[in-house]
Coordinates of C-alpha atoms and ligand atoms in Angstrom, one line a residue:
M1 CA -72.4 245.1 -120.0
A2 CA -73.5 244.4 -123.5
T3 CA -71.9 241.3 -125.1
T4 CA -72.2 240.3 -128.8
A5 CA -75.1 238.0 -127.9
T6 CA -77.0 240.6 -125.9
A7 CA -76.4 243.3 -128.4
L8 CA -78.2 241.2 -131.0
N9 CA -81.1 240.6 -128.7
P10 CA -83.2 243.7 -127.8
V11 CA -84.9 241.9 -124.8
F12 CA -81.5 241.2 -123.2
E13 CA -80.4 244.8 -123.9
E14 CA -83.5 246.1 -122.1
K15 CA -82.8 243.9 -119.1
D16 CA -79.1 245.0 -118.9
A17 CA -80.3 248.7 -119.1
L18 CA -82.8 248.1 -116.3
C19 CA -80.2 246.5 -114.0
E20 CA -77.8 249.4 -114.6
D21 CA -80.5 252.0 -113.9
L22 CA -81.6 250.2 -110.8
D23 CA -78.1 249.9 -109.4
R24 CA -77.6 253.6 -110.0
V25 CA -80.8 254.6 -108.3
L26 CA -80.1 252.3 -105.3
R27 CA -76.5 253.5 -104.9
D28 CA -77.6 257.2 -104.8
H29 CA -80.3 256.3 -102.3
Y30 CA -77.9 254.4 -100.0
E31 CA -75.5 257.3 -100.0
R32 CA -78.3 259.3 -98.5
V33 CA -79.7 256.9 -96.0
L34 CA -76.8 254.6 -94.9
S35 CA -74.6 255.5 -92.0
E36 CA -72.2 253.4 -89.8
D37 CA -74.6 253.9 -86.9
Y38 CA -77.5 252.5 -89.0
I39 CA -75.5 249.5 -90.0
R40 CA -74.3 248.8 -86.5
E41 CA -77.8 249.1 -85.0
K42 CA -79.5 246.9 -87.6
S43 CA -76.8 244.2 -87.6
Q44 CA -77.1 244.1 -83.8
Q45 CA -80.9 243.7 -84.0
L46 CA -80.4 240.9 -86.6
L47 CA -78.0 239.1 -84.3
R48 CA -80.2 239.4 -81.2
E49 CA -83.7 238.9 -82.7
G50 CA -83.0 237.1 -86.0
Y51 CA -85.0 240.0 -87.5
M52 CA -84.7 243.6 -88.5
K53 CA -87.0 246.0 -90.4
V54 CA -85.2 247.5 -93.4
T55 CA -87.8 249.6 -95.3
E56 CA -85.0 252.0 -96.2
I57 CA -83.5 249.4 -98.5
L58 CA -85.7 250.7 -101.4
P59 CA -86.7 254.3 -102.4
P60 CA -90.6 254.5 -102.1
E61 CA -91.0 254.7 -105.9
T62 CA -89.0 251.5 -106.5
M63 CA -91.1 249.7 -103.8
Q64 CA -94.3 250.9 -105.6
A65 CA -93.1 249.7 -109.0
L66 CA -92.0 246.3 -107.5
S67 CA -95.4 246.0 -105.7
A68 CA -97.3 246.7 -109.0
E69 CA -95.4 244.0 -110.8
V70 CA -95.9 241.4 -108.0
K71 CA -99.7 242.1 -107.9
D72 CA -99.9 241.7 -111.7
I73 CA -98.0 238.3 -111.6
I74 CA -100.1 237.1 -108.7
E75 CA -103.3 237.9 -110.7
K76 CA -101.9 235.9 -113.7
T77 CA -100.2 232.9 -112.0
S78 CA -101.1 232.3 -108.3
R79 CA -102.6 229.0 -107.2
R80 CA -104.4 228.4 -103.9
I81 CA -103.1 225.8 -101.4
D82 CA -104.7 224.5 -98.2
I83 CA -102.2 221.9 -96.8
Q84 CA -100.3 220.9 -93.6
I85 CA -96.6 220.0 -93.7
A86 CA -95.2 217.1 -91.7
A87 CA -91.6 218.4 -91.6
T88 CA -92.9 221.5 -89.7
G89 CA -95.2 219.6 -87.2
N90 CA -98.2 219.6 -89.6
S91 CA -98.5 223.4 -89.4
P92 CA -100.9 224.8 -92.0
R93 CA -100.4 226.7 -95.2
K94 CA -103.6 228.4 -96.3
M95 CA -102.8 230.9 -99.0
S96 CA -102.1 231.4 -102.7
T97 CA -98.5 231.1 -104.0
V98 CA -96.4 232.1 -106.9
N99 CA -93.2 230.3 -107.7
Y100 CA -89.7 231.1 -109.1
E101 CA -90.5 230.0 -112.6
N102 CA -93.6 232.4 -112.7
F103 CA -91.4 235.3 -111.7
M104 CA -88.6 234.5 -114.2
S105 CA -91.0 234.2 -117.1
E106 CA -93.4 237.1 -116.2
G107 CA -91.2 239.5 -114.3
T108 CA -88.7 242.2 -115.1
L109 CA -88.0 244.4 -112.0
V110 CA -88.5 241.5 -109.6
P111 CA -85.7 239.3 -111.1
A112 CA -83.5 242.4 -111.7
L113 CA -83.7 243.5 -108.0
Y114 CA -82.9 240.0 -106.8
K115 CA -79.6 240.3 -108.7
S116 CA -78.9 243.9 -107.9
A117 CA -75.2 244.3 -106.8
A118 CA -76.1 247.5 -104.9
M119 CA -78.8 245.9 -102.8
R120 CA -76.7 242.8 -102.2
S121 CA -73.8 244.9 -100.8
F122 CA -76.3 246.7 -98.4
L123 CA -77.4 243.2 -97.1
D124 CA -73.7 242.0 -96.9
R125 CA -72.9 244.9 -94.6
I126 CA -75.8 244.2 -92.3
A127 CA -75.2 240.5 -92.2
G128 CA -71.5 241.0 -91.8
H129 CA -70.6 238.4 -94.5
P130 CA -71.6 237.7 -98.1
V131 CA -75.3 237.2 -98.8
E132 CA -75.5 234.9 -101.8
D133 CA -78.0 233.7 -104.4
C134 CA -80.0 230.9 -102.8
A135 CA -78.2 227.7 -103.8
Y136 CA -81.6 226.1 -104.6
A137 CA -83.0 228.3 -107.4
A138 CA -86.7 227.4 -106.7
E139 CA -86.5 229.2 -103.4
R140 CA -85.0 232.4 -104.6
I141 CA -88.1 234.4 -105.5
T142 CA -91.6 233.4 -104.3
A143 CA -94.8 235.3 -103.2
T144 CA -97.9 234.5 -101.2
K145 CA -101.3 236.0 -101.0
Q146 CA -103.7 235.6 -98.0
E147 CA -107.3 236.8 -98.1
K148 CA -109.7 234.7 -96.0
P149 CA -110.3 234.3 -92.3
G150 CA -107.9 231.6 -91.1
D151 CA -105.4 232.1 -93.9
T152 CA -101.8 231.7 -92.5
H153 CA -98.3 230.7 -93.4
G154 CA -98.0 228.4 -90.4
W155 CA -95.0 227.8 -88.1
H156 CA -91.8 226.9 -90.1
W157 CA -88.1 227.5 -90.6
G158 CA -86.3 228.2 -93.9
D159 CA -83.9 225.8 -95.5
H160 CA -81.4 228.7 -96.2
M161 CA -79.9 231.5 -94.0
Y162 CA -81.9 234.6 -94.9
A163 CA -85.0 236.1 -96.5
L164 CA -85.8 239.6 -97.4
I165 CA -89.6 240.2 -97.3
F166 CA -91.4 243.0 -99.1
I167 CA -94.9 243.7 -97.8
V168 CA -96.8 244.5 -101.0
Q169 CA -100.1 244.8 -99.3
A170 CA -101.1 244.4 -95.6
P171 CA -104.3 244.8 -93.6
E172 CA -104.7 246.8 -90.5
I173 CA -103.4 245.1 -87.4
D174 CA -106.9 244.2 -86.1
A175 CA -107.2 241.8 -89.1
G176 CA -104.1 239.7 -88.0
G177 CA -101.3 238.7 -90.4
M178 CA -98.5 239.8 -88.1
L179 CA -95.1 238.0 -88.2
Q180 CA -94.3 235.9 -85.2
C181 CA -90.7 234.8 -84.5
I182 CA -88.9 232.5 -82.1
P183 CA -85.2 233.3 -82.8
A184 CA -82.2 231.1 -82.0
T185 CA -83.9 227.8 -82.6
R186 CA -83.0 224.8 -84.7
W187 CA -85.1 222.8 -87.1
N188 CA -85.2 219.0 -86.5
K189 CA -87.2 217.8 -89.5
E190 CA -87.9 214.4 -87.9
N191 CA -89.2 215.9 -84.7
P192 CA -90.0 219.7 -85.1
R193 CA -91.3 220.1 -81.5
I194 CA -93.1 223.4 -82.4
H195 CA -95.3 223.5 -79.3
E196 CA -92.4 222.8 -77.0
L197 CA -90.4 225.7 -78.5
M198 CA -93.5 228.0 -78.1
T199 CA -93.6 227.2 -74.4
Q200 CA -89.8 227.3 -73.9
F201 CA -88.9 230.6 -75.5
P202 CA -90.5 234.1 -75.9
I203 CA -92.4 234.8 -79.1
N204 CA -91.7 238.2 -80.8
T205 CA -94.6 239.6 -82.8
Y206 CA -94.1 242.2 -85.5
Y207 CA -96.7 244.2 -87.4
H208 CA -95.9 245.4 -91.0
A209 CA -97.9 247.9 -93.0
T210 CA -98.1 248.1 -96.8
G211 CA -94.6 249.2 -98.1
D212 CA -92.6 247.8 -95.2
I213 CA -89.6 245.6 -95.9
Y214 CA -87.8 243.2 -93.4
F215 CA -84.8 241.0 -93.4
F216 CA -84.5 237.9 -91.2
R217 CA -82.5 234.9 -90.3
T218 CA -84.8 232.1 -91.5
D219 CA -82.9 228.9 -90.8
T220 CA -82.6 229.6 -87.0
T221 CA -85.8 231.6 -86.5
L222 CA -89.0 229.6 -86.1
H223 CA -91.7 231.9 -87.6
R224 CA -95.3 232.1 -88.9
T225 CA -97.9 234.7 -89.9
Y226 CA -100.7 235.1 -87.4
P227 CA -104.0 233.8 -89.0
L228 CA -106.2 236.5 -90.6
E229 CA -109.4 237.1 -88.7
R230 CA -111.5 238.7 -91.5
D231 CA -111.6 239.0 -95.3
C232 CA -108.7 241.3 -96.4
T233 CA -105.6 241.1 -98.5
R234 CA -102.0 240.4 -97.4
I235 CA -99.4 240.0 -100.1
I236 CA -95.7 239.5 -99.7
L237 CA -92.7 239.0 -102.0
N238 CA -89.9 236.7 -100.6
Y239 CA -86.3 236.9 -101.7
T240 CA -84.4 233.9 -100.2
Y241 CA -80.6 234.0 -99.9
S242 CA -77.8 231.5 -98.8
G243 CA -74.9 232.5 -96.6
P244 CA -71.7 230.9 -95.2
D245 CA -73.6 228.6 -92.8
D246 CA -75.3 226.9 -95.8
H247 CA -72.1 225.8 -97.4
H248 CA -71.5 222.6 -95.4
R249 CA -74.9 221.5 -94.5
P250 CA -76.8 218.9 -96.5
K251 CA -80.2 220.3 -97.7
T252 CA -83.6 219.0 -98.4
H253 CA -86.5 221.2 -99.5
E254 CA -89.8 219.6 -98.4
T255 CA -91.6 222.8 -97.7
T256 CA -90.7 224.6 -100.9
Q257 CA -91.7 221.6 -103.0
A258 CA -95.1 221.4 -101.3
I259 CA -95.9 225.1 -101.4
Y260 CA -94.4 226.4 -104.7
E261 CA -93.6 223.4 -106.9
F262 CA -96.8 221.9 -108.3
Ligands
LIG1 O1 -95.5 236.5 -94.9 C1 -94.6 236.7 -94.1 O2 -94.4 237.9 -93.6 C2 -93.6 235.6 -93.9 C3 -93.2 234.9 -95.1 C4 -92.5 233.6 -94.9 O3 -92.2 233.2 -93.8 C5 -92.0 232.9 -96.1 O4 -92.3 233.3 -97.2 O5 -91.4 231.8 -95.9
LIG2 FE1 -90.7 231.7 -93.9

């Protein structure tokens, strides 16, 4: 809604109009694709696997526009890292990254969609409780790009309850880059025991093609991307959210600081 301050500022007015348009488009879309059976099936999968594919959350044209903006911001602002992180058992991060500040200063659709009330209420219904802005702003919106053999976002958990991942570009399955998950696990930052957990519990592996979107429970799902096996491009946009389980737990953010804040 236009306030006196925004009415005087054409940039804010444009952003308000974009948010209203986006919410209208998404509400129409959800009326067509959402049913009680869909919600029940997806929330059950989320509960059991800590993961669910939710490509229906955006109309294809919106996903295309979002992907174009992400690619453009990656071209302008990404930086390459090649590090190991102690709090996740020295698992590797070999990729380029874009941080929250980059998206807030360069993006329009990407920040608007994060705040979309229509999309958030879709996620609330699947989660079965409110899905909230990530309490730690730097984790809200990030992106990664992998391109060389060996590139990987190594084994880790998230500091907050959920992430919605948009697959902006993905190689064929023979190149690697699949998501691997070990659900219903807990992160002990002093002793992450990644290899023990890999031998104790089954690992689920999911392939995603360009345009796919998935939602997952990141604080209790140990996950990684399978290393790339040839030159190719894999780009994702990550929206991270908090939820009720985050309210009473003390937080530290070692992985975000190492990967996105430099
Ligand atoms: O690239 C993916 O599919 C997973 C992304 C991820 O785990 C993250 O951004 O924290
Ligand atoms: Fe992650």
